[in-house]
Short mmCIF file of C-alpha atoms in Angstrom, two decimals:
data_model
loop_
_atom_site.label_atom_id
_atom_site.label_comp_id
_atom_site.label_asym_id
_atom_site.label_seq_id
_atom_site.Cartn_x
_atom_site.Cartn_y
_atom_site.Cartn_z
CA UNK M 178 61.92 209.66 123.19
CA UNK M 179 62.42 211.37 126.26
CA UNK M 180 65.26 213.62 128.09
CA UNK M 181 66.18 213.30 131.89
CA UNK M 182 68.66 216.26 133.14
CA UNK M 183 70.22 215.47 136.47
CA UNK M 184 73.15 218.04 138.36
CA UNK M 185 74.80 217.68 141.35
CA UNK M 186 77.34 219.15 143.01
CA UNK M 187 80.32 217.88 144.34
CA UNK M 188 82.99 218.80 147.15
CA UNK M 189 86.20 218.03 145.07
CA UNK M 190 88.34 218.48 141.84
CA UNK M 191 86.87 217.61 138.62
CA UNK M 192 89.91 215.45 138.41
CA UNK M 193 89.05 213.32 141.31
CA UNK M 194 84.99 213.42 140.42
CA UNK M 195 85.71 212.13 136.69
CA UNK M 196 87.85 209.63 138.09
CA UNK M 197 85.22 208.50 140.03
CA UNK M 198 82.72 208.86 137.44
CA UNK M 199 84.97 206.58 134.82
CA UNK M 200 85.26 203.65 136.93
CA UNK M 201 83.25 200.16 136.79
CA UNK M 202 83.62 199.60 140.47
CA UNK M 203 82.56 202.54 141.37
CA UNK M 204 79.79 202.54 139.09
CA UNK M 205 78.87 199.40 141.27
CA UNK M 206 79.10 201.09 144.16
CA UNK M 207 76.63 204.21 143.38
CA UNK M 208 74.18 201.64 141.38
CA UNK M 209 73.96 199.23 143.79
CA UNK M 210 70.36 199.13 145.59
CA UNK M 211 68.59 200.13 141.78
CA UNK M 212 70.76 198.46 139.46
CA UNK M 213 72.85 195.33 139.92
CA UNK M 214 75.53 194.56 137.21
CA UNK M 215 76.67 190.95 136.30
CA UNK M 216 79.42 190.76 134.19
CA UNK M 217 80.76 194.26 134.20
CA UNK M 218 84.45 195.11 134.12
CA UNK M 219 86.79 196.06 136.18
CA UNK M 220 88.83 199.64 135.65
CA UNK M 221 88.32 202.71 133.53
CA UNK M 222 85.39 203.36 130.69
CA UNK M 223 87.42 203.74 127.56
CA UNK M 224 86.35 204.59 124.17
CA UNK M 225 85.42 202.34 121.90
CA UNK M 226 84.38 199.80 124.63
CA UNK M 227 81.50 197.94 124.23
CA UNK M 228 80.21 196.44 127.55
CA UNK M 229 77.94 193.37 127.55
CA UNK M 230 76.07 192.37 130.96
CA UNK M 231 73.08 191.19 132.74
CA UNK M 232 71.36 193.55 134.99
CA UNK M 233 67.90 193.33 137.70
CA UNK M 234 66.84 196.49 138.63
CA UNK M 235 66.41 196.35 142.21
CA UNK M 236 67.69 193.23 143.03
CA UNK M 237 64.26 191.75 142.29
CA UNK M 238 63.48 191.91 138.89
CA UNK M 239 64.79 188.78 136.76
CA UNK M 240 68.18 189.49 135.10
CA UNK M 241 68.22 190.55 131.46
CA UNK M 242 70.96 191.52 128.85
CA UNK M 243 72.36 194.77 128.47
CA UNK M 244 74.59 196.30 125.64
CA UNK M 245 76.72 199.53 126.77
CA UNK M 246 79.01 201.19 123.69
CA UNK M 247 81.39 203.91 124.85
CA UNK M 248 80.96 206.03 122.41
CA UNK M 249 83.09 208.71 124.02
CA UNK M 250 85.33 208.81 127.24
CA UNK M 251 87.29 212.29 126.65
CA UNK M 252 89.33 213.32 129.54
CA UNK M 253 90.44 216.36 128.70
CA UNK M 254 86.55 217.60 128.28
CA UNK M 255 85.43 215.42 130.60
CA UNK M 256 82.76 214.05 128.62
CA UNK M 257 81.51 210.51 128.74
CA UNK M 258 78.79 209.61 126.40
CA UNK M 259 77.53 205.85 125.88
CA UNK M 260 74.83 204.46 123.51
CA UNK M 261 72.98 201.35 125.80
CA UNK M 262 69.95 198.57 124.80
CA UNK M 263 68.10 195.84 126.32
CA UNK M 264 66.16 194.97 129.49
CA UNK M 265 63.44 196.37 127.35
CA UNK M 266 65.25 199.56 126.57
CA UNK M 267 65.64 200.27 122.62
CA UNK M 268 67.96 202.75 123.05
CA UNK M 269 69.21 204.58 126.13
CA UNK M 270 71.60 207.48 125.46
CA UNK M 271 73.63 208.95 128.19
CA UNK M 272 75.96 211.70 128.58
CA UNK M 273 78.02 212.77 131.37
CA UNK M 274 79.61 216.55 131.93
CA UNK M 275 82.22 216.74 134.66
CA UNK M 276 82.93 220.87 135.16
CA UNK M 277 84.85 222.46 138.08
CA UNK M 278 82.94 224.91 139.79
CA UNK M 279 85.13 227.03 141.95
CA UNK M 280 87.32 224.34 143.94
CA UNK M 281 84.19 221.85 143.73
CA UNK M 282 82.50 220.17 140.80
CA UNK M 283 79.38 219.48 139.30
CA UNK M 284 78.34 216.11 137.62
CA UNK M 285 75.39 216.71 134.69
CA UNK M 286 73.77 212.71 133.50
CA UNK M 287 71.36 213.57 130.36
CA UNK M 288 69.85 210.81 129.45
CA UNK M 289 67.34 210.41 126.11
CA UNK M 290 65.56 207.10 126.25
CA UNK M 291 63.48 205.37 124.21
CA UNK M 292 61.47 202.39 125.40
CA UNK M 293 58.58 202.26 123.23
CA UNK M 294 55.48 202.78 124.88
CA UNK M 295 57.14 202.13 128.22
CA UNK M 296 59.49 205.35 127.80
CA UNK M 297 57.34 207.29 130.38
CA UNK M 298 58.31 204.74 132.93
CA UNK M 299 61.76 204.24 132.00
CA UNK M 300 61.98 208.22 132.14
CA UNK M 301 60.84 208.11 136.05
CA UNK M 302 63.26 205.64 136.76
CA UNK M 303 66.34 207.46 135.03
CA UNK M 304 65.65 210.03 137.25
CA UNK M 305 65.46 207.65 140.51
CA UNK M 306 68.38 205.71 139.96
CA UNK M 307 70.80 209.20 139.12
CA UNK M 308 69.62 211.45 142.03
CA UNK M 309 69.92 208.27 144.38
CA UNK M 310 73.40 208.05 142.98
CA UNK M 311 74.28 211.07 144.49
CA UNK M 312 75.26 210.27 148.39
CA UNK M 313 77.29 207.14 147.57
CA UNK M 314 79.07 209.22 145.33
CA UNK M 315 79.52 211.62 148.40
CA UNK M 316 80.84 209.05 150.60
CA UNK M 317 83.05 207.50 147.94
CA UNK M 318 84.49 211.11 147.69
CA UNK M 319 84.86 211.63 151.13
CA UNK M 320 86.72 208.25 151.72
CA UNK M 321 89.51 209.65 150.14
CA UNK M 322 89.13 206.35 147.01
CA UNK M 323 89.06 209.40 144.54
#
């Protein structure tokens, strides 16, 4: 198993970034260019939840099943942990912290994967497709959508 730790900061209320952070179509939005969803809702995570899709990284690898659980979705914390599997993933753990930093916010993803012996790899790419989530995320916030 192995851990990826991801922060970034954001120029608005932790209300408006976990709004943002909770929503399927923005979740297409910030994904889109590493991970493309078929099959994923529309709205707000909620606990309890469990997502089924089919998802190509990059737009070029074949499309394969993937289970997401909401295991938590706690918006008075701000806490939003899921339990995921497939595309070749056994088990792909991911928790995210919304916290207000002074009139702006920061976002934390930890993610512990396990992929067998392709963990390594699925470790690198964790880490690719959260930082590059980071400026669509920007521009969603500075639309004014959240």
């Amino acid at each position: 198993m192995r851990s990826v730790l991801i922060k970034n900061d954001y120029p608005a209320s932790a209300t408006r970034l976990w709004a943002l952070a909770t929503d399927y179509d923005a979740l297409r939005q910030v994904a889109q260019g590493n991970v493309e969803f078929d099959g994923l809702p529309h709205g707000r995570f909620q606990a309890g939840q469990k997502v089924s899709v089919m998802i190509s990284l990059f737009g070029i690898f074949p499309k394969r099943p993937y289970n997401i659980e909401i295991l938590e979705c706690d918006e008075t914390r701000m806490v939003l942990r899921t339990c995921e599997e497939g595309a070749g993933i056994k088990s792909w753990r991911h928790t995210v912290r919304i916290t207000e930093t002074g009139g702006k916010s920061l976002l934390t993803d930890q993610v512990d994967i396990d992929a067998g012996w392709l963990t390594g790899l699925a470790a690198m790419l964790a880490r690719h497709i959260y930082r590059t989530r980071h400026k669509p995320r920007l521009k969603l916030i500075e639309s004014g959508v959240y």
